[in-house]
Short mmCIF file of C-alpha atoms in Angstrom, two decimals:
data_model
loop_
_atom_site.label_atom_id
_atom_site.label_comp_id
_atom_site.label_asym_id
_atom_site.label_seq_id
_atom_site.Cartn_x
_atom_site.Cartn_y
_atom_site.Cartn_z
CA MET A 1 78.81 112.04 -83.88
CA THR A 2 75.15 111.53 -82.93
CA ALA A 3 72.80 114.47 -83.14
CA ILE A 4 71.22 115.31 -79.77
CA LEU A 5 69.01 117.99 -81.33
CA GLU A 6 67.42 118.56 -84.73
CA MET A 7 65.12 121.45 -85.51
CA ARG A 8 63.47 120.90 -88.89
CA GLY A 9 61.68 123.48 -91.04
CA VAL A 10 60.98 125.85 -88.15
CA SER A 11 58.97 128.98 -89.06
CA LYS A 12 57.52 131.59 -86.72
CA SER A 13 55.76 134.91 -87.32
CA PHE A 14 54.55 137.81 -85.19
CA ALA A 15 51.62 139.95 -86.37
CA GLY A 16 52.48 139.35 -90.00
CA VAL A 17 56.27 139.74 -89.53
CA GLN A 18 58.13 136.55 -90.43
CA ALA A 19 60.78 136.00 -87.71
CA LEU A 20 61.87 132.48 -88.79
CA ARG A 21 61.61 130.96 -92.25
CA ASP A 22 62.06 127.20 -92.63
CA VAL A 23 65.12 127.04 -90.33
CA ASN A 24 67.04 123.77 -89.96
CA PHE A 25 69.44 123.51 -87.03
CA THR A 26 71.33 120.49 -85.68
CA VAL A 27 73.49 120.09 -82.55
CA GLU A 28 75.64 117.02 -81.97
CA ALA A 29 76.22 115.47 -78.56
CA GLY A 30 79.15 117.11 -76.75
CA GLN A 31 79.38 119.91 -79.33
CA ILE A 32 79.70 123.67 -78.90
CA HIS A 33 77.49 125.06 -81.66
CA ALA A 34 77.61 128.84 -82.13
CA LEU A 35 74.58 130.69 -83.49
CA VAL A 36 75.39 134.13 -84.94
CA GLY A 37 73.59 136.80 -86.89
CA GLU A 38 72.55 140.43 -86.81
CA ASN A 39 70.13 141.65 -84.18
CA GLY A 40 66.69 140.65 -85.42
CA ALA A 41 68.03 137.72 -87.45
CA GLY A 42 65.94 135.26 -85.40
CA LYS A 43 68.49 133.74 -83.00
CA SER A 44 66.60 134.38 -79.76
CA THR A 45 63.27 133.46 -81.39
CA LEU A 46 64.70 130.09 -82.47
CA MET A 47 65.95 129.40 -78.94
CA LYS A 48 62.58 130.38 -77.44
CA VAL A 49 60.93 127.85 -79.76
CA LEU A 50 63.43 125.22 -78.62
CA SER A 51 63.02 125.93 -74.90
CA GLY A 52 59.22 126.02 -74.94
CA VAL A 53 58.81 129.76 -74.35
CA TYR A 54 56.87 129.59 -77.63
CA PRO A 55 54.89 126.35 -77.14
CA HIS A 56 54.16 123.68 -79.71
CA GLY A 57 51.41 124.88 -82.03
CA ASP A 58 52.73 128.46 -81.91
CA TYR A 59 55.21 127.71 -84.71
CA GLU A 60 55.61 125.46 -87.74
CA GLY A 61 58.19 122.68 -87.94
CA SER A 62 59.42 120.01 -85.56
CA ILE A 63 61.92 119.52 -82.71
CA ILE A 64 63.73 116.19 -82.42
CA PHE A 65 65.59 115.68 -79.13
CA ASP A 66 67.27 112.37 -78.28
CA GLY A 67 65.78 110.85 -81.42
CA GLU A 68 62.15 111.62 -80.47
CA GLU A 69 59.87 114.43 -81.62
CA ARG A 70 59.12 116.77 -78.71
CA ARG A 71 56.14 119.05 -78.26
CA PHE A 72 57.03 121.37 -75.41
CA ARG A 73 54.11 123.18 -73.74
CA ASP A 74 56.36 125.46 -71.69
CA ILE A 75 59.91 125.86 -70.38
CA ASN A 76 59.33 123.25 -67.66
CA ASP A 77 58.91 120.56 -70.33
CA SER A 78 62.24 121.39 -71.97
CA GLU A 79 64.08 121.67 -68.62
CA ALA A 80 62.79 118.22 -67.63
CA LEU A 81 64.81 116.83 -70.56
CA GLY A 82 67.92 118.82 -69.64
CA ILE A 83 67.55 121.72 -72.11
CA ILE A 84 68.50 124.80 -70.08
CA ILE A 85 68.64 128.37 -71.38
CA ILE A 86 70.59 131.18 -69.68
CA HIS A 87 69.42 134.56 -70.89
CA GLN A 88 71.57 137.67 -71.26
CA GLU A 89 69.69 139.25 -68.33
CA LEU A 90 70.53 136.94 -65.44
CA ALA A 91 67.63 135.42 -63.50
CA LEU A 92 69.20 135.61 -60.03
CA ILE A 93 67.80 137.16 -56.85
CA PRO A 94 70.56 139.46 -55.52
CA LEU A 95 69.63 139.35 -51.81
CA MET A 96 69.44 135.56 -51.68
CA SER A 97 72.45 133.28 -51.23
CA ILE A 98 74.11 131.28 -53.99
CA ALA A 99 72.61 128.07 -52.61
CA GLU A 100 69.12 129.55 -52.42
CA ASN A 101 69.35 130.80 -56.01
CA ILE A 102 70.57 127.46 -57.35
CA PHE A 103 67.88 125.34 -55.68
CA LEU A 104 65.05 127.88 -55.54
CA SER A 105 62.79 125.95 -57.94
CA HIS A 106 63.80 122.41 -56.96
CA PRO A 107 65.17 122.18 -53.39
CA PRO A 108 66.15 118.73 -52.05
CA SER A 109 63.62 117.84 -49.36
CA SER A 110 62.54 115.11 -47.02
CA LEU A 111 58.88 114.75 -46.00
CA GLY A 112 58.18 118.22 -47.39
CA VAL A 113 61.01 119.90 -45.43
CA ILE A 114 64.03 121.38 -47.28
CA ASP A 115 67.19 119.38 -46.56
CA ARG A 116 69.58 122.28 -45.93
CA ASP A 117 72.62 120.03 -45.41
CA THR A 118 72.11 118.49 -48.85
CA VAL A 119 71.54 121.94 -50.39
CA TYR A 120 74.82 123.20 -48.90
CA ARG A 121 76.81 120.11 -49.91
CA ARG A 122 75.42 119.99 -53.46
CA THR A 123 76.03 123.72 -53.91
CA LYS A 124 79.69 123.32 -52.95
CA GLU A 125 80.03 120.49 -55.47
CA LEU A 126 78.37 122.55 -58.23
CA LEU A 127 80.49 125.64 -57.49
CA ALA A 128 83.63 123.50 -57.74
CA GLN A 129 82.45 122.28 -61.15
CA VAL A 130 82.22 125.85 -62.47
CA GLY A 131 85.47 126.98 -60.82
CA LEU A 132 84.06 129.09 -57.97
CA THR A 133 85.48 128.96 -54.44
CA GLU A 134 82.80 131.10 -52.75
CA MET A 135 80.79 129.66 -49.87
CA PRO A 136 77.21 128.58 -50.65
CA ASP A 137 75.77 131.14 -48.20
CA THR A 138 77.43 134.09 -50.00
CA LEU A 139 74.85 136.61 -51.22
CA VAL A 140 74.63 136.92 -55.01
CA THR A 141 74.76 140.73 -54.70
CA ASP A 142 78.32 140.38 -53.34
CA LEU A 143 79.51 138.69 -56.55
CA GLY A 144 80.78 140.32 -59.72
CA VAL A 145 78.90 139.83 -62.99
CA GLY A 146 81.36 137.17 -64.18
CA LYS A 147 80.82 135.05 -61.09
CA GLN A 148 77.07 135.55 -61.31
CA GLN A 149 77.19 134.04 -64.81
CA LEU A 150 78.97 131.01 -63.35
CA VAL A 151 76.28 130.73 -60.65
CA GLU A 152 73.69 130.61 -63.46
CA ILE A 153 75.65 127.77 -65.06
CA ALA A 154 75.87 125.97 -61.69
CA LYS A 155 72.07 126.31 -61.46
CA ALA A 156 71.80 124.71 -64.92
CA LEU A 157 74.08 121.85 -63.82
CA SER A 158 71.83 121.27 -60.79
CA LYS A 159 69.01 120.51 -63.25
CA ARG A 160 71.14 117.83 -64.95
CA VAL A 161 71.73 119.86 -68.08
CA ARG A 162 72.36 118.02 -71.35
CA LEU A 163 72.02 120.97 -73.73
CA LEU A 164 73.08 124.38 -72.40
CA ILE A 165 71.94 127.49 -74.29
CA LEU A 166 73.84 130.71 -73.52
CA ASP A 167 72.52 133.98 -74.93
CA GLU A 168 75.30 136.60 -75.08
CA PRO A 169 77.00 135.22 -71.94
CA THR A 170 80.09 137.46 -72.17
CA ALA A 171 78.39 140.73 -73.22
CA SER A 172 78.81 142.25 -69.74
CA LEU A 173 82.09 140.57 -68.80
CA ASN A 174 85.67 141.76 -68.86
CA GLU A 175 88.34 139.80 -70.72
CA ASN A 176 89.39 137.66 -67.74
CA ASP A 177 85.82 136.69 -66.82
CA SER A 178 85.01 135.99 -70.48
CA ALA A 179 88.03 133.71 -70.78
CA ALA A 180 87.04 131.85 -67.59
CA LEU A 181 83.51 131.31 -68.88
CA LEU A 182 84.72 129.99 -72.24
CA GLU A 183 87.08 127.59 -70.46
CA ARG A 184 84.05 126.24 -68.56
CA LEU A 185 82.28 125.56 -71.87
CA LEU A 186 85.29 123.62 -73.12
CA ALA A 187 85.34 121.61 -69.87
CA PHE A 188 81.63 120.82 -70.24
CA ARG A 189 82.23 119.68 -73.81
CA ALA A 190 84.78 117.19 -72.48
CA GLN A 191 82.05 115.90 -70.12
CA GLY A 192 79.67 115.35 -73.04
CA ILE A 193 77.44 118.40 -72.41
CA ALA A 194 76.37 120.12 -75.63
CA SER A 195 76.16 123.92 -75.77
CA ILE A 196 74.55 126.50 -78.04
CA LEU A 197 76.46 129.77 -77.85
CA ILE A 198 74.79 132.97 -79.10
CA SER A 199 77.36 135.74 -79.32
CA HIS A 200 78.34 138.82 -81.29
CA LYS A 201 81.99 138.44 -80.25
CA LEU A 202 83.24 136.58 -83.29
CA SER A 203 86.77 136.07 -81.93
CA GLU A 204 85.32 134.16 -78.95
CA VAL A 205 83.03 132.16 -81.22
CA ALA A 206 85.93 131.15 -83.46
CA ARG A 207 87.98 130.16 -80.43
CA VAL A 208 85.59 127.61 -78.89
CA ALA A 209 82.94 126.59 -81.44
CA ASP A 210 82.90 123.23 -83.22
CA ARG A 211 80.31 124.52 -85.69
CA ILE A 212 78.97 127.98 -86.51
CA THR A 213 75.51 128.56 -87.99
CA VAL A 214 74.65 132.00 -89.40
CA LEU A 215 71.07 133.32 -89.49
CA ARG A 216 69.99 136.28 -91.62
CA ASP A 217 66.43 137.58 -91.86
CA GLY A 218 65.10 134.45 -90.17
CA ARG A 219 66.87 132.02 -92.53
CA THR A 220 69.89 129.76 -92.24
CA VAL A 221 72.43 131.20 -94.69
CA ASP A 222 75.69 129.49 -93.75
CA SER A 223 77.07 126.68 -91.61
CA ILE A 224 80.78 126.26 -90.90
CA ASP A 225 82.41 123.10 -89.57
CA CYS A 226 85.25 124.60 -87.52
CA ARG A 227 87.03 121.25 -87.26
CA ALA A 228 87.28 120.86 -91.04
CA GLU A 229 87.44 124.48 -92.28
CA THR A 230 89.41 127.60 -91.47
CA VAL A 231 87.14 130.07 -89.68
CA GLU A 232 87.39 133.51 -91.28
CA GLU A 233 85.65 136.42 -89.57
CA ASP A 234 85.18 138.11 -92.94
CA ARG A 235 83.15 135.14 -94.19
CA ILE A 236 80.93 135.21 -91.08
CA ILE A 237 80.38 138.97 -91.42
CA ARG A 238 79.57 138.65 -95.13
CA SER A 239 76.98 136.00 -94.33
CA MET A 240 75.50 138.00 -91.47
CA VAL A 241 75.07 141.34 -93.25
CA ASN A 242 74.99 140.16 -96.91
CA ARG A 243 77.72 142.63 -97.84
CA ASP A 244 81.45 143.13 -97.43
CA LEU A 245 82.62 145.47 -94.70
CA ALA A 246 85.88 146.59 -96.28
CA HIS A 247 86.65 148.48 -93.08
CA ARG A 248 85.27 147.43 -89.71
CA PHE A 249 85.21 151.12 -88.73
CA PRO A 250 84.05 153.93 -91.05
CA GLN A 251 86.66 156.42 -92.16
CA ARG A 252 86.56 160.00 -90.87
CA THR A 253 88.85 162.98 -91.24
CA ALA A 254 88.63 164.74 -87.89
CA THR A 255 88.17 168.51 -87.75
CA ILE A 256 88.72 169.32 -84.08
CA GLY A 257 87.87 172.77 -82.79
CA THR A 258 87.83 174.64 -79.49
CA PRO A 259 86.91 173.06 -76.14
CA VAL A 260 83.18 172.49 -75.77
CA PHE A 261 83.18 170.71 -72.40
CA THR A 262 85.69 171.19 -69.57
CA VAL A 263 85.77 169.63 -66.11
CA LYS A 264 88.12 170.68 -63.31
CA ASP A 265 88.91 168.83 -60.08
CA TRP A 266 85.84 166.57 -60.25
CA THR A 267 85.48 164.51 -57.07
CA VAL A 268 82.69 162.04 -56.26
CA HIS A 269 82.07 159.94 -53.16
CA HIS A 270 80.24 156.63 -52.97
CA PRO A 271 76.48 157.07 -52.27
CA LEU A 272 76.49 154.44 -49.48
CA HIS A 273 80.07 154.62 -48.18
CA ARG A 274 80.32 158.39 -48.10
CA ASP A 275 83.95 158.51 -46.92
CA ARG A 276 85.09 156.58 -49.98
CA ARG A 277 86.21 158.67 -52.96
CA VAL A 278 85.27 156.99 -56.24
CA ILE A 279 86.31 159.81 -58.61
CA LYS A 280 89.47 161.58 -57.41
CA GLY A 281 89.94 165.17 -58.54
CA VAL A 282 89.66 164.49 -62.27
CA ASP A 283 90.37 167.09 -64.99
CA PHE A 284 88.73 166.40 -68.36
CA GLU A 285 88.18 168.14 -71.69
CA VAL A 286 86.36 167.45 -74.96
CA ARG A 287 86.69 169.64 -78.07
CA ARG A 288 84.19 170.30 -80.84
CA GLY A 289 84.23 167.55 -83.43
CA GLU A 290 86.29 165.26 -81.18
CA VAL A 291 85.56 161.67 -80.16
CA VAL A 292 87.23 160.96 -76.81
CA GLY A 293 87.44 157.38 -75.59
CA ILE A 294 87.66 156.29 -71.97
CA ALA A 295 89.32 152.91 -71.44
CA GLY A 296 89.68 150.97 -68.21
CA LEU A 297 88.80 147.75 -66.45
CA MET A 298 85.43 147.13 -64.81
CA GLY A 299 85.29 149.06 -61.55
CA ALA A 300 87.70 151.76 -62.74
CA GLY A 301 85.04 154.45 -62.25
CA ARG A 302 84.18 155.24 -65.89
CA THR A 303 80.40 154.88 -65.57
CA GLU A 304 80.38 156.61 -62.18
CA PHE A 305 82.26 159.56 -63.71
CA ALA A 306 79.78 159.92 -66.57
CA MET A 307 76.68 159.52 -64.40
CA SER A 308 77.91 161.97 -61.80
CA LEU A 309 78.43 164.60 -64.50
CA PHE A 310 75.00 163.95 -65.97
CA GLY A 311 72.99 165.86 -63.40
CA ARG A 312 74.60 164.12 -60.43
CA ALA A 313 72.70 160.95 -61.28
CA TRP A 314 75.21 158.94 -59.20
CA GLY A 315 77.29 159.69 -56.13
CA GLU A 316 77.35 161.91 -53.05
CA ARG A 317 79.49 164.85 -51.90
CA ILE A 318 80.23 165.82 -55.50
CA SER A 319 82.57 168.75 -56.06
CA GLY A 320 84.33 170.38 -59.01
CA ARG A 321 83.58 172.86 -61.79
CA VAL A 322 82.13 172.35 -65.29
CA TRP A 323 82.15 174.61 -68.35
CA LEU A 324 80.03 174.14 -71.48
CA ASP A 325 80.81 176.36 -74.47
CA GLY A 326 83.12 178.41 -72.25
CA ARG A 327 80.35 179.18 -69.75
CA GLU A 328 80.39 177.68 -66.27
CA VAL A 329 77.30 175.55 -65.65
CA HIS A 330 75.86 173.88 -62.56
CA LEU A 331 74.56 170.44 -63.48
CA SER A 332 72.56 169.98 -60.29
CA SER A 333 69.91 167.68 -61.81
CA VAL A 334 69.31 165.55 -64.89
CA ALA A 335 66.91 168.20 -66.23
CA ALA A 336 69.59 170.88 -65.76
CA ALA A 337 72.14 168.71 -67.58
CA ILE A 338 69.78 168.18 -70.54
CA ASP A 339 68.96 171.91 -70.68
CA ALA A 340 72.67 172.75 -70.66
CA GLY A 341 73.31 170.48 -73.67
CA LEU A 342 74.50 167.21 -72.12
CA ALA A 343 73.19 163.74 -73.04
CA TYR A 344 74.07 160.32 -71.62
CA VAL A 345 73.36 156.97 -73.28
CA THR A 346 73.48 154.53 -70.37
CA GLU A 347 75.28 151.18 -70.60
CA ASP A 348 72.11 149.35 -69.49
CA ARG A 349 69.52 150.29 -72.10
CA LYS A 350 66.84 147.96 -70.75
CA GLU A 351 66.94 149.06 -67.11
CA LEU A 352 67.93 152.71 -67.41
CA GLY A 353 67.58 153.77 -71.05
CA LEU A 354 64.13 152.65 -72.17
CA ILE A 355 60.57 152.03 -71.05
CA LEU A 356 60.25 148.60 -72.63
CA ASP A 357 56.47 148.35 -72.52
CA ALA A 358 56.07 151.78 -74.14
CA ASP A 359 56.09 152.12 -77.91
CA VAL A 360 58.99 153.38 -80.03
CA ARG A 361 57.31 156.75 -80.50
CA LYS A 362 57.03 157.45 -76.77
CA ASN A 363 60.63 156.38 -76.07
CA ILE A 364 62.06 158.61 -78.79
CA THR A 365 60.30 161.75 -77.55
CA LEU A 366 60.64 160.99 -73.83
CA ALA A 367 63.51 163.41 -73.10
CA SER A 368 62.13 166.20 -75.35
CA LEU A 369 58.42 166.35 -74.68
CA GLY A 370 58.47 170.15 -74.84
CA ARG A 371 59.40 169.92 -78.53
CA VAL A 372 56.23 167.99 -79.39
CA ALA A 373 53.82 169.82 -77.11
CA ARG A 374 51.61 172.89 -77.41
CA GLN A 375 50.77 174.78 -74.24
CA GLY A 376 51.82 171.80 -72.15
CA VAL A 377 49.77 169.23 -74.11
CA ILE A 378 51.48 166.67 -76.35
CA ASP A 379 50.59 167.10 -80.03
CA ASP A 380 50.08 163.51 -81.22
CA MET A 381 50.67 164.33 -84.89
CA SER A 382 53.86 166.25 -84.15
CA GLU A 383 55.11 163.37 -81.98
CA LEU A 384 54.30 160.88 -84.74
CA ARG A 385 56.16 162.93 -87.38
CA VAL A 386 59.26 163.25 -85.20
CA ALA A 387 59.26 159.55 -84.29
CA ASN A 388 58.92 158.49 -87.94
CA ASP A 389 61.70 160.89 -88.91
CA TYR A 390 64.11 159.30 -86.42
CA ARG A 391 62.93 155.82 -87.37
CA ASN A 392 63.96 156.52 -90.98
CA ARG A 393 67.16 158.42 -90.16
CA MET A 394 68.40 155.76 -87.71
CA ARG A 395 67.12 152.84 -89.78
CA ILE A 396 65.20 151.39 -86.82
CA ARG A 397 63.69 148.07 -87.88
CA CYS A 398 60.16 147.91 -86.45
CA SER A 399 56.67 147.28 -87.85
CA ASP A 400 55.81 150.94 -87.06
CA VAL A 401 56.54 153.47 -84.31
CA TYR A 402 53.60 152.11 -82.31
CA GLN A 403 55.43 148.79 -81.80
CA GLU A 404 56.40 148.02 -78.20
CA THR A 405 60.10 148.79 -77.70
CA GLY A 406 60.68 145.61 -75.70
CA GLN A 407 59.83 143.58 -78.82
CA LEU A 408 62.76 145.03 -80.79
CA SER A 409 66.19 143.46 -81.14
CA GLY A 410 69.06 144.79 -79.03
CA GLY A 411 70.57 146.79 -81.88
CA ASN A 412 67.27 148.47 -82.70
CA GLN A 413 66.63 149.22 -79.03
CA GLN A 414 70.03 150.92 -78.93
CA LYS A 415 69.06 153.04 -81.93
CA VAL A 416 65.87 154.10 -80.12
CA VAL A 417 67.96 155.20 -77.10
CA LEU A 418 70.29 157.16 -79.40
CA SER A 419 67.31 158.75 -81.13
CA LYS A 420 65.92 159.86 -77.78
CA TRP A 421 69.10 161.73 -76.91
CA LEU A 422 69.81 163.05 -80.40
CA MET A 423 66.37 164.66 -80.32
CA THR A 424 67.56 166.83 -77.39
CA ASP A 425 70.19 168.30 -79.77
CA PRO A 426 73.07 167.89 -77.29
CA LYS A 427 76.40 169.68 -77.44
CA VAL A 428 78.16 166.79 -75.70
CA LEU A 429 77.05 163.16 -75.85
CA PHE A 430 78.33 160.49 -73.44
CA LEU A 431 78.03 156.95 -74.84
CA ASP A 432 78.49 154.25 -72.21
CA GLU A 433 79.19 150.87 -73.88
CA PRO A 434 77.13 151.94 -76.93
CA THR A 435 77.57 148.67 -78.85
CA ARG A 436 77.29 146.15 -76.02
CA GLY A 437 75.32 143.08 -77.06
CA ILE A 438 74.70 144.14 -80.66
CA ASP A 439 75.90 142.66 -83.93
CA VAL A 440 78.67 143.80 -86.24
CA GLY A 441 76.30 145.35 -88.79
CA ALA A 442 74.46 147.43 -86.17
CA LYS A 443 77.80 148.39 -84.64
CA TYR A 444 78.96 149.81 -87.96
CA GLU A 445 75.79 151.89 -88.23
CA ILE A 446 76.33 153.30 -84.73
CA TYR A 447 79.96 154.14 -85.57
CA CYS A 448 78.65 156.06 -88.60
CA ILE A 449 76.26 157.98 -86.33
CA ILE A 450 79.16 158.85 -84.00
CA ASN A 451 81.14 160.16 -86.97
CA GLU A 452 78.18 162.25 -88.14
CA LEU A 453 77.85 163.79 -84.66
CA ALA A 454 81.54 164.66 -84.58
CA GLU A 455 81.40 166.13 -88.10
CA ALA A 456 78.49 168.29 -86.92
CA GLY A 457 80.77 169.80 -84.26
CA LYS A 458 79.45 167.85 -81.27
CA GLY A 459 81.73 166.55 -78.55
CA VAL A 460 81.43 162.75 -78.17
CA VAL A 461 82.70 160.72 -75.21
CA MET A 462 82.77 156.95 -75.67
CA ILE A 463 83.20 154.57 -72.74
CA SER A 464 83.95 151.08 -74.02
CA SER A 465 85.45 147.81 -72.82
CA GLU A 466 86.28 146.83 -76.41
CA MET A 467 89.79 148.04 -77.21
CA PRO A 468 89.50 147.65 -81.02
CA GLU A 469 86.39 149.83 -80.90
CA LEU A 470 88.17 152.63 -79.04
CA LEU A 471 91.16 152.41 -81.37
CA GLY A 472 88.96 152.38 -84.47
CA VAL A 473 86.63 155.26 -83.57
CA CYS A 474 88.32 157.70 -81.17
CA ASP A 475 90.58 160.69 -81.81
CA ARG A 476 92.01 160.53 -78.30
CA ILE A 477 91.88 157.83 -75.59
CA LEU A 478 92.08 158.40 -71.84
CA VAL A 479 92.83 155.50 -69.50
CA MET A 480 91.02 155.39 -66.16
CA ASN A 481 92.07 153.36 -63.16
CA ASP A 482 90.70 153.58 -59.62
CA GLY A 483 88.79 156.80 -60.26
CA ALA A 484 91.61 158.77 -61.91
CA PHE A 485 93.00 159.21 -65.41
CA VAL A 486 96.37 157.46 -65.58
CA GLY A 487 97.19 157.69 -69.28
CA GLU A 488 96.34 159.63 -72.44
CA PHE A 489 97.03 158.67 -76.06
CA SER A 490 96.31 160.28 -79.39
CA ALA A 491 94.79 158.06 -82.10
CA ALA A 492 98.19 157.87 -83.79
CA GLU A 493 100.07 156.61 -80.73
CA ALA A 494 97.39 154.44 -79.08
CA THR A 495 97.73 150.64 -79.14
CA GLN A 496 96.13 147.89 -77.09
CA GLU A 497 99.49 147.14 -75.52
CA ARG A 498 100.09 150.74 -74.44
CA ILE A 499 96.61 151.09 -72.98
CA MET A 500 96.87 147.83 -71.03
CA ARG A 501 100.38 148.76 -69.86
CA ALA A 502 99.00 152.04 -68.45
CA ILE A 503 96.20 150.19 -66.66
CA MET A 504 98.40 147.43 -65.24
CA ARG A 505 101.26 149.77 -64.28
CA ASN A 506 98.90 151.76 -62.11
CA LYS A 507 97.24 148.67 -60.67
CA GLU A 508 100.70 147.49 -59.62
CA MET A 509 101.36 150.87 -57.99
CA ASP A 510 98.03 150.61 -56.12
CA LYS A 511 99.06 147.19 -54.88
CA LYS A 512 102.37 148.53 -53.57
CA VAL A 513 100.57 151.38 -51.80
CA LEU A 514 98.33 148.85 -50.06
CA GLN A 515 101.39 146.83 -49.07
CA GLY A 516 103.08 149.95 -47.67
CA GLU A 517 105.89 149.96 -50.24
CA LEU A 518 104.86 153.35 -51.67
CA GLN A 519 103.25 156.45 -50.23
CA PRO A 520 99.80 157.21 -51.75
#
C-alpha cells in the first residue's frame, strides 16, 4: 500500500528534556495505525508535531504527506490537508446544538449569511455516517460521552478528513460505546480513511489495528504488522516498559481488620431534580487493610455515592449516618471530611483534581497546607522538602517540583493527585477510576501504592469500569445499579460473568418495573 504519511527523524525537546529522539513513523492509506507507549513516551508530542500544534522550525526532522514535504505553521495548515486530531478532552460546546458544534469554524454560507438548511442537511448526513440518529438541533449537553465522541468524529468528517488522529478515544467510554466507536474506525478504513489510534487499552488496539508502533522514552522501539504477525500483549508491554511484568497485578496477602468506615441508610437526591433519588438507602462498610471495589455501568451512581460522602460535594437532601473508627462523624463539608480522615481521588484529575497551571509542589501540598505552614504562613523550605519527598516516593517524572503540572503526562499527573491525598494521611481513601487514561506501567505502580496503603491498615475503595482491574486488586467487590448495591462478591468468588449477571439481572428487573410487570 502507498504511504499517506511519513515522519522522518523527528526530534523535539523542552527546556533541555528530550521528548522525541529521531522518531520515524509511517501510516499507509486506509490503515489503522496504533501508537502505544507509557505516559511520557512521546506519543502526544509526536501528534502535536504532525498536526502543527508545534510548528515547523520548533522540531527537527521532516513530515511527508501525500508525497510532499509539509511545513505546518499551525493546526489550520494540517486541517486544510485533511489531518484532523481529536483530543482526549473533547472540544465541544455543551450548550450549543450538534449542528452548531460541527460547523462552528466553517459554516456553509451564501453572501456572508449562514445557510441553515444546508447546515441541517449536512449534519444529518454526517450523523448517519457515524451511526447517530439524533436530530441536528439536539444540544450536546444532552448526549452521553460516547455519542459526544461520535459528534467529534462527525465534525472531523465535515472537514473532509483523510487522516484521523484519536488520542485515547475510549478512555471515558463504557464497553458498548467503545465497541461502537471501534466499529466506526473499521468502517472508515473501508472508505479509505487512515487513522492513528493512541490508546492504553491493548485489547482494543489488537482488535482493530493494522500496525502497532511502540514508543519508549521518545524513541521508536518496536513496530508490529498485525496482518503478518500474531499480536501478543506481553510483547507490547515488554517493549513499552522495557521489562517483563510477570503478573499484571502485584501480589498481596490481605490482613483485614475491624471496620474503619461504616455507612448506614445513605440517601442522596439529585441537585437539580430534587425529587429524584440517586442513591437509595445504601449500607456500606470498609475494614482496615481492605480494598473494596465498586463495579457498575456508567450512570449507576458510583461517583455520586463517593462524592456525596466526601463532604457532601455532590447532591441535595442527603441523609444517613457515617462512622469512622467506630465514632459517628458528620461530614458536612469537604474540610470536615478531610479532618475526619477521608480522601477522594476524583475520576477527572484535570478538571477536579489538579490546578494544571500550578507547579507540582503546590498541587502536592494543596490539601495539607497546615502541615507546611508556621503561624498561618507557608514555609517554602518545608513545602519544598515535602514535595521532593513525594516526588521520589511516587516516582513522579518531572524536571523538578517547580514544573507546571499541566506539562506532565497523564500517569504522572495521577501520581501528583495521589500524593496530594496521601499527604493528608487518610484513614479511608476513595479512588474513582484511578488508572483511567494511563499506561500499563503506571497502572502497575498505582496498584503497588494501593497495596501499600492496605498493608498500612488503611481502608481503600476503588471505583473502576475495568473489570480485570477490580478482579486483580480488590478483596471484595460490590455491584451498584441505579443507586443501590445489587451484588457482593469476595475475591475468591468474583468473576466478570457473575458481576455482569448481577448488573444485567437488576437492569432487567428495573425494566419490568417500568413496564408495570413488577412492583418497585
